[in-house]
Amino acid sequence: MKVAVERREATSGSFDASVSGVLERSEKDVTLPRQLSREDQLTGGALARAWEGREVRGHPKELTVLFRPDGKGRVAVIGLGRRPLRADTIREAAAYAIQKLKGRGVRTVGFRLAAFVGEGVTSEEAARAIAGGAALGGYEFLRYKSSTEGAVEEVVVALGEEHGREEASLRKALDQELVLVESALFTRDLANTPPNVATPEWLAEEARRLGHEHGLKVTVFDEKKLAEMNCGGLLAVGGGSVHPPRLIVLEYPGGSRSGKTVAVVGKGITFDSGGISLKPSAGMWEMKFDKAGACAVLGILKAAATLKVGPRVIGVMACAENLPGGSAYRPSDVVRTHNGKNIEVLDTDAEGRVVLADGLGYVVEKYHPDEVIDLATLTGAALIALGENIAPFVANSDPLASALLAAGAAVGEPLWRLPLTDVHRDMVKSDVADVRNIVEPRIAGVLIGGVFLENFIGESAWAHLDIAGPAYARKATLKWVPAYHPLGATGFGVRLITRYLLDVGR
Ligand code: BES
Ligand code: ZN
Ligand code: ZN
């Protein structure tokens, strides 16, 4: 999908459809809001009649499509729900409109910016939300589809006379927004790729390709190298698969002299069967998404390099396939990790923390980053606690935590912070090794993951994002996730962390 900002009027008749937003009506709003009078004119008064007849009420996910009597395409109105208007609502509405216009012969869409601005949402925020929402919402993973229905091909944020003078500044904002979005879509493509294709070595190839495109240094440690490096966690988890583990490191040198180094570490389990602690077969297929954290790391590096963010960014992908087999690791194994700490494995299905132990241990030893942010589909508990729209996280630094909360809220990838306490730290102590990878009974799963990982982050400020909920959109609950998260991998974390990197570099 092509997305652009133009001076053109959305209602000029040069689009297959114009789209305007409308807030939910209250009882006293008997006549059509004045901002839509142009749209009404073009429908020959049909829009005002639809409003008066309560066909149009401005409810969320209410898309009204009317044909223009002059034959120049359609006028569409999308509900924005109740006041106050928020950028995220616009992002959702744009995504939803694009999805609903699919397969109806609409190839080009002009969003009328003036009909989305106001009520505390600036023209820049609205333009970003429209463009981002349309591109994120219109995404489909089509690599393995032989044919598809006609999707919207071109979206224009139409400034018209109201916002024409802001063209230059809005174009600049949109260029940045589209890099964030394209990087998220790149991550979706990676994470949606099935595990028979997307092996750890395949992810390494993708990293090399990205590095080549953007002039990033990429280092891939294979199983032989990992053995020399004492990365017993990655080797243990990957032991049951014929596709050996990889530790992948990408370096973006940083655009400013401010000198901050941020490490971004992702869980890259290309398939998580649970291993010897085998998962039930129902729904097991979803564990192809267990590499979403590592895929987000690639997307973040792509965006960081394209936008030349201030900080130096080190991307780390801890990749392995977790399968049962003759050489698989087993419950009660003790594995020695890169930083010398030993893990007692009591459940081979708590494998993410075991590979991250090596990924984190390596990056803090080698680069001494100021900050470490890890992204992992770590626990079902994260999904139980906060659902699919919000990711729980833990952090040992208040400034880092608040900056991440703000970035998440700004891009529509919300986070919620949970605590790290000494009681939980005590719970992961092992009887036979330094730490154990599960705690019985299964309580406080997200925190337990957090205090476990804390053993491997050295002196860095650190945040651990458990993205098991929002990393992918599930069919059964699709109607409750934002429309900009269509079915499958969402790329969650890419826009959030890139926003953060842009903001700290300022
Ligand atoms: N990859 C799973 C977590 C997961 C669950 C991600 C649902 C996405 C959706 C992880 O490796 C896992 O199996 N975690 C266990 C941890 C437990 C054994 C401590 C879990 O959540 O049950
Ligand atoms: Zn698992
Ligand atoms: Zn897993």
XYZ file of C-alpha atoms and ligand atoms in Angstrom:
530
model
C 0.000 0.000 0.000
C 1.246 3.421 -0.961
C 0.654 6.113 1.659
C 1.295 9.792 1.078
C 0.365 13.267 2.207
C -1.014 15.640 -0.429
C -2.620 19.063 -0.657
C -5.447 17.590 -2.682
C -8.997 17.724 -1.294
C -10.237 14.295 -0.206
C -13.551 15.240 -1.755
C -12.054 16.371 -5.081
C -13.601 13.402 -6.851
C -10.212 11.944 -7.718
C -10.391 9.132 -5.141
C -12.516 6.004 -5.260
C -13.544 7.006 -1.746
C -13.069 9.900 0.622
C -13.126 9.111 4.333
C -14.096 11.556 7.062
C -14.364 11.005 10.794
C -17.294 11.900 13.008
C -17.568 11.831 16.788
C -20.468 10.080 18.457
C -23.609 12.179 18.588
C -25.302 13.166 21.774
C -29.059 13.476 22.146
C -28.997 17.147 21.251
C -27.009 16.641 18.018
C -30.046 16.428 15.781
C -28.390 17.962 12.763
C -25.258 16.786 10.990
C -22.070 18.381 12.396
C -21.058 21.397 10.334
C -17.613 19.956 9.529
C -19.350 17.408 7.327
C -21.375 19.849 5.258
C -19.073 19.464 2.273
C -19.456 15.684 2.405
C -23.216 16.161 2.681
C -23.337 18.426 -0.342
C -21.485 15.857 -2.430
C -24.010 13.183 -1.500
C -26.870 15.450 -2.459
C -28.054 15.675 1.152
C -28.075 11.913 1.708
C -25.552 12.177 4.522
C -27.659 14.661 6.491
C -30.707 12.455 6.001
C -28.707 9.441 7.185
C -27.697 11.399 10.282
C -31.226 12.545 10.975
C -32.452 9.002 10.485
C -29.857 7.753 13.026
C -28.164 5.653 10.381
C -24.979 7.589 11.181
C -24.277 7.980 14.879
C -20.520 8.193 15.038
C -20.101 4.926 16.894
C -16.717 3.224 16.695
C -16.561 0.784 13.780
C -19.513 2.427 12.069
C -18.576 2.983 8.463
C -21.178 4.585 6.223
C -20.504 4.523 2.506
C -22.607 6.645 0.149
C -22.243 7.004 -3.608
C -21.938 10.485 -5.006
C -24.675 11.382 -7.447
C -22.019 13.028 -9.644
C -20.536 9.555 -10.218
C -17.160 10.535 -8.765
C -16.766 7.729 -6.279
C -17.924 7.349 -2.704
C -18.159 9.441 0.409
C -17.409 7.403 3.525
C -17.853 8.457 7.133
C -16.205 6.550 9.967
C -17.348 6.813 13.582
C -14.822 8.030 16.147
C -16.824 7.215 19.266
C -17.217 9.367 22.336
C -15.212 12.400 23.324
C -12.430 12.992 24.065
C -10.923 12.171 20.706
C -7.570 10.402 20.952
C -4.931 9.692 18.320
C -5.273 5.986 18.980
C -8.973 6.121 18.132
C -8.080 7.663 14.778
C -5.453 4.985 14.178
C -8.071 2.325 14.820
C -10.699 4.030 12.705
C -8.358 4.380 9.721
C -7.344 0.736 10.019
C -10.942 -0.379 10.228
C -12.036 1.737 7.253
C -9.292 0.291 5.066
C -10.292 -3.239 6.015
C -13.972 -2.607 5.320
C -13.293 -0.988 1.955
C -11.378 -4.042 0.817
C -12.889 -6.118 -1.977
C -15.397 -3.394 -2.897
C -13.566 -1.964 -5.873
C -11.940 0.816 -3.874
C -8.318 1.238 -4.929
C -7.610 4.805 -3.834
C -8.717 6.462 -0.613
C -8.379 10.057 0.501
C -8.683 10.670 4.242
C -9.875 14.204 4.866
C -7.445 15.355 7.560
C -9.666 18.250 8.653
C -12.362 15.753 9.619
C -10.027 14.044 12.118
C -8.303 17.006 13.751
C -9.442 18.855 16.835
C -10.504 18.162 20.396
C -6.888 18.020 21.548
C -5.526 15.992 18.643
C -3.116 18.048 16.532
C -2.932 17.851 12.759
C 0.399 16.051 13.024
C -0.946 13.475 15.464
C -4.009 12.933 13.319
C -1.997 12.628 10.091
C 0.347 10.103 11.687
C -2.548 8.110 13.096
C -4.391 8.022 9.766
C -1.342 6.991 7.760
C -0.116 4.519 10.365
C -3.547 3.041 10.981
C -4.252 2.575 7.288
C -0.920 0.883 6.587
C -0.982 -1.299 9.706
C -4.636 -2.199 9.265
C -4.337 -2.960 5.564
C -1.540 -5.453 6.146
C -2.017 -9.075 5.207
C 0.525 -11.867 5.081
C 0.178 -12.923 1.463
C 3.408 -14.752 0.721
C 1.684 -18.113 0.507
C -1.602 -16.985 -1.075
C -2.018 -17.576 -4.783
C -4.842 -15.076 -5.127
C -6.437 -12.302 -3.082
C -9.322 -9.874 -3.139
C -8.530 -6.355 -4.304
C -7.175 -4.350 -1.404
C -6.826 -0.576 -1.167
C -3.651 0.320 -3.025
C -3.208 3.986 -2.347
C -3.995 6.072 0.717
C -3.645 9.818 0.786
C -3.803 12.009 3.868
C -5.575 14.821 2.064
C -4.787 18.239 3.546
C -7.183 20.299 1.490
C -7.474 24.018 1.991
C -7.675 23.717 5.796
C -4.212 22.147 6.213
C -2.525 22.823 2.875
C -0.055 25.240 4.401
C 1.300 22.551 6.744
C 2.313 20.350 3.848
C 6.062 20.455 4.460
C 5.955 19.738 8.187
C 3.292 17.066 7.856
C 5.199 15.343 5.067
C 8.250 15.186 7.309
C 6.254 13.717 10.187
C 4.637 11.219 7.876
C 7.946 10.102 6.400
C 9.078 9.213 9.900
C 5.803 7.547 10.778
C 5.968 5.403 7.658
C 9.423 4.145 8.566
C 8.078 3.016 11.934
C 5.150 1.330 10.264
C 7.128 -0.323 7.476
C 9.577 -1.667 10.024
C 6.679 -3.129 12.002
C 5.301 -4.708 8.821
C 8.734 -6.139 8.060
C 8.692 -7.710 11.525
C 5.200 -9.083 10.885
C 6.390 -10.766 7.695
C 9.270 -12.389 9.571
C 7.177 -13.496 12.536
C 4.387 -14.834 10.300
C 6.822 -17.007 8.352
C 6.180 -20.649 9.262
C 8.764 -22.549 11.298
C 9.651 -25.009 8.546
C 11.072 -21.991 6.717
C 11.970 -19.632 9.548
C 14.717 -21.590 11.320
C 17.379 -19.928 13.479
C 19.744 -19.906 10.498
C 17.026 -18.330 8.329
C 16.704 -15.533 10.876
C 20.484 -15.135 10.748
C 20.277 -14.820 6.956
C 17.569 -12.168 7.323
C 19.769 -10.296 9.791
C 22.717 -10.439 7.390
C 20.529 -9.175 4.584
C 19.260 -6.281 6.687
C 22.776 -5.487 7.828
C 23.948 -5.407 4.243
C 21.145 -3.036 3.228
C 21.803 -0.602 6.045
C 25.533 -0.940 6.573
C 25.162 -2.571 9.988
C 27.725 -4.939 11.414
C 26.143 -8.367 11.864
C 27.720 -11.243 13.764
C 26.209 -14.707 13.859
C 27.406 -17.237 16.421
C 26.699 -20.817 15.363
C 26.531 -23.868 17.607
C 30.287 -24.407 17.549
C 30.990 -20.835 18.512
C 28.247 -20.938 21.147
C 29.954 -23.932 22.771
C 33.238 -22.007 22.958
C 31.359 -19.062 24.487
C 29.736 -21.219 27.170
C 26.278 -20.387 25.870
C 24.821 -23.492 27.439
C 21.313 -22.053 27.521
C 20.959 -21.658 23.766
C 22.624 -25.036 23.165
C 20.356 -26.789 25.649
C 17.121 -25.350 24.267
C 18.186 -25.948 20.669
C 19.512 -29.423 21.379
C 16.385 -31.309 20.356
C 16.177 -29.776 16.896
C 18.055 -30.497 13.690
C 18.057 -26.719 13.160
C 20.853 -25.588 15.492
C 20.643 -22.423 17.599
C 22.081 -19.055 16.643
C 22.986 -15.952 18.583
C 22.669 -13.017 16.209
C 24.117 -9.593 16.991
C 23.566 -6.405 14.988
C 25.285 -3.109 15.654
C 23.980 0.302 14.703
C 26.719 2.804 15.563
C 24.456 5.688 16.663
C 23.727 9.018 15.097
C 24.852 11.379 17.845
C 27.856 11.780 20.097
C 25.662 11.544 23.193
C 27.236 8.154 23.602
C 24.342 6.193 25.043
C 24.258 2.509 24.126
C 20.934 0.713 24.165
C 20.810 -3.054 23.770
C 17.620 -4.604 22.433
C 17.388 -8.337 23.047
C 14.708 -10.611 21.595
C 13.508 -14.129 22.280
C 13.704 -16.047 19.019
C 12.176 -19.475 19.543
C 11.311 -20.445 15.983
C 8.912 -23.050 17.303
C 8.077 -23.807 20.914
C 6.657 -27.294 21.289
C 7.550 -27.145 24.964
C 10.281 -29.740 24.410
C 10.227 -32.769 26.740
C 7.722 -30.808 28.865
C 5.548 -31.026 25.763
C 2.679 -28.609 25.298
C -0.838 -29.906 24.604
C -1.401 -30.185 20.856
C -4.451 -27.880 20.713
C -3.225 -24.452 19.737
C 0.402 -25.538 19.664
C 0.687 -24.125 16.144
C 0.581 -20.630 17.629
C 4.077 -21.217 18.941
C 5.447 -20.298 15.535
C 5.021 -16.770 16.896
C 7.433 -17.481 19.734
C 10.149 -15.766 17.698
C 8.253 -12.455 17.705
C 10.671 -10.760 20.111
C 13.685 -11.511 17.925
C 11.779 -10.459 14.817
C 10.939 -7.172 16.558
C 14.639 -6.637 17.203
C 15.294 -6.814 13.452
C 12.490 -4.348 12.787
C 13.843 -1.985 15.438
C 17.331 -2.072 13.925
C 15.859 -1.414 10.484
C 13.962 1.615 11.770
C 16.846 2.879 13.907
C 19.260 2.730 10.966
C 16.814 4.320 8.536
C 15.937 7.170 10.896
C 19.489 7.484 12.218
C 18.406 7.580 15.863
C 20.784 9.119 18.387
C 21.825 6.203 20.585
C 24.058 3.348 19.550
C 21.800 0.305 19.293
C 22.926 -3.278 19.737
C 20.356 -5.823 18.573
C 20.564 -9.358 19.918
C 18.435 -12.263 18.756
C 18.599 -15.426 20.852
C 17.347 -18.084 18.439
C 16.626 -21.764 18.879
C 13.923 -24.292 18.139
C 12.442 -26.025 21.186
C 11.612 -29.618 20.223
C 11.629 -32.924 22.058
C 14.110 -35.492 20.731
C 16.922 -37.826 21.664
C 19.284 -34.945 22.238
C 16.771 -32.568 23.782
C 17.442 -31.044 27.185
C 15.375 -32.408 30.009
C 13.740 -31.381 33.270
C 16.420 -31.540 36.000
C 19.297 -30.669 33.636
C 21.626 -27.972 34.895
C 23.043 -25.694 32.217
C 25.889 -23.240 32.523
C 25.276 -19.939 30.750
C 27.556 -17.308 29.271
C 27.931 -15.235 32.443
C 28.820 -18.311 34.480
C 25.500 -18.694 36.261
C 23.940 -22.144 36.305
C 20.282 -22.747 35.583
C 18.365 -25.689 36.935
C 15.863 -26.574 34.228
C 12.732 -27.850 35.866
C 10.497 -27.363 32.848
C 11.779 -27.363 29.287
C 8.789 -25.214 28.261
C 10.181 -22.257 30.211
C 12.853 -22.041 27.508
C 12.682 -18.360 26.594
C 14.424 -17.232 29.768
C 17.073 -19.909 29.210
C 18.062 -18.571 25.762
C 17.727 -14.956 26.940
C 20.148 -15.716 29.782
C 22.858 -16.167 27.151
C 21.699 -13.286 24.968
C 21.602 -10.853 27.880
C 24.783 -12.200 29.461
C 26.644 -11.797 26.191
C 25.500 -8.276 25.368
C 26.200 -6.836 28.818
C 29.648 -8.394 28.943
C 30.649 -7.339 25.445
C 29.059 -3.871 25.123
C 28.360 -2.606 28.668
C 25.138 -0.987 27.438
C 23.616 1.858 29.432
C 20.249 0.283 28.916
C 18.974 -3.161 28.033
C 15.458 -3.747 26.779
C 14.345 -7.286 26.158
C 11.247 -8.361 24.273
C 9.918 -11.851 24.712
C 6.776 -13.909 24.294
C 7.797 -15.268 27.660
C 4.719 -16.394 29.559
C 1.096 -17.368 29.131
C 0.731 -15.539 32.446
C 1.238 -12.197 30.646
C -1.729 -12.991 28.436
C -3.826 -14.048 31.436
C -2.887 -10.935 33.405
C -3.413 -8.177 30.856
C -4.857 -9.765 27.723
C -3.878 -9.079 24.162
C -3.830 -5.292 24.054
C -1.353 -4.436 26.790
C 2.082 -5.867 27.530
C 3.233 -6.178 31.142
C 6.809 -5.190 31.835
C 9.265 -4.969 34.690
C 12.174 -2.561 35.000
C 14.967 -1.770 37.449
C 15.004 1.903 36.424
C 12.187 4.391 36.951
C 13.286 6.832 34.215
C 13.546 4.022 31.666
C 10.166 2.683 32.749
C 8.398 6.036 32.414
C 9.985 6.735 29.043
C 8.824 3.348 27.758
C 5.318 3.889 29.127
C 5.148 7.228 27.322
C 6.464 5.818 24.044
C 4.002 2.935 24.201
C 1.057 5.234 24.820
C 2.101 7.482 21.942
C 2.219 4.714 19.340
C -0.692 2.583 20.549
C 1.448 -0.205 21.987
C 0.528 0.186 25.643
C 2.551 -1.218 28.530
C 1.789 -1.711 32.197
C 4.517 -1.947 34.793
C 4.709 -4.718 37.377
C 7.056 -4.793 40.369
C 10.253 -6.713 41.064
C 10.532 -7.721 44.712
C 12.913 -9.626 46.945
C 10.257 -12.225 47.628
C 10.131 -13.020 43.938
C 13.923 -12.972 43.738
C 13.950 -15.570 46.461
C 11.488 -17.743 44.627
C 13.787 -18.403 41.648
C 16.687 -19.607 43.796
C 17.510 -23.218 43.046
C 18.251 -26.078 45.419
C 21.031 -27.386 43.193
C 22.111 -24.458 40.984
C 22.035 -20.646 40.991
C 18.549 -20.208 39.625
C 15.697 -22.435 38.535
C 13.630 -21.761 35.457
C 10.196 -22.291 37.024
C 8.549 -21.851 40.378
C 5.877 -24.131 41.792
C 3.091 -23.337 42.261
C 2.715 -21.260 39.104
C 2.097 -17.835 40.541
C 3.167 -14.361 39.461
C 4.482 -15.784 36.196
C 5.520 -12.469 34.644
C 7.446 -11.364 37.719
C 9.121 -14.725 38.041
C 10.299 -14.364 34.451
C 11.533 -10.886 35.361
C 13.520 -11.791 38.467
C 15.013 -14.738 36.614
C 16.277 -12.523 33.778
C 17.570 -9.967 36.276
C 20.400 -12.411 37.002
C 21.839 -11.803 33.553
C 21.709 -8.050 33.034
C 24.828 -6.989 34.904
C 24.885 -3.308 35.860
C 22.641 -1.983 33.107
C 19.373 -0.172 33.452
C 16.951 -2.761 32.165
C 13.365 -3.393 31.143
C 11.794 -6.724 30.257
C 8.684 -6.600 28.071
C 6.577 -9.748 28.109
C 4.800 -9.506 24.758
C 3.037 -12.906 24.800
C -0.335 -11.107 24.686
C 0.000 -8.505 21.934
C 2.701 -10.191 19.775
C 0.040 -11.765 17.590
C -3.676 -11.340 17.020
C -5.755 -14.467 17.469
C -8.811 -15.201 15.355
C -11.134 -15.881 18.285
C -10.534 -12.486 19.849
C -9.787 -10.452 16.748
C -12.762 -8.163 17.244
C -11.388 -6.969 20.590
C -7.896 -6.102 19.481
C -7.347 -2.799 17.701
C -8.037 -2.961 13.972
C -4.412 -1.987 13.345
C -3.535 -5.450 14.672
C -4.974 -7.698 11.953
C -4.744 -11.499 12.225
C -1.293 -12.917 12.950
C 1.939 -11.252 14.001
C 1.527 -7.604 15.002
C 5.117 -6.361 15.106
C 4.441 -5.205 18.673
C 7.461 -3.454 20.134
C 8.930 -2.121 16.906
C 7.102 1.218 16.886
C 7.302 1.460 20.660
C 11.055 0.938 21.005
C 11.867 3.007 17.929
C 9.744 5.850 19.331
C 11.718 5.509 22.549
C 15.053 5.608 20.680
C 13.941 8.708 18.779
C 12.869 10.419 21.991
C 16.024 9.668 24.038
C 18.183 10.870 21.176
C 16.583 14.300 21.231
N 6.251 -19.334 24.550
C 5.626 -19.645 25.782
C 4.757 -18.507 26.319
C 3.560 -18.127 25.507
C 2.314 -18.600 25.835
C 3.663 -17.222 24.466
C 1.202 -18.189 25.117
C 2.554 -16.823 23.755
C 1.322 -17.300 24.080
C 6.678 -19.923 26.846
O 7.866 -20.489 26.405
C 6.079 -20.883 27.824
O 5.746 -21.962 27.447
N 5.956 -20.427 29.049
C 5.431 -21.205 30.089
C 6.227 -20.868 31.302
C 6.013 -21.793 32.448
C 6.472 -23.186 32.098
C 6.753 -21.251 33.640
C 3.966 -20.831 30.314
O 3.611 -19.665 30.132
O 3.190 -21.703 30.626
Zn 7.812 -22.583 26.251
Zn 8.348 -19.996 24.440
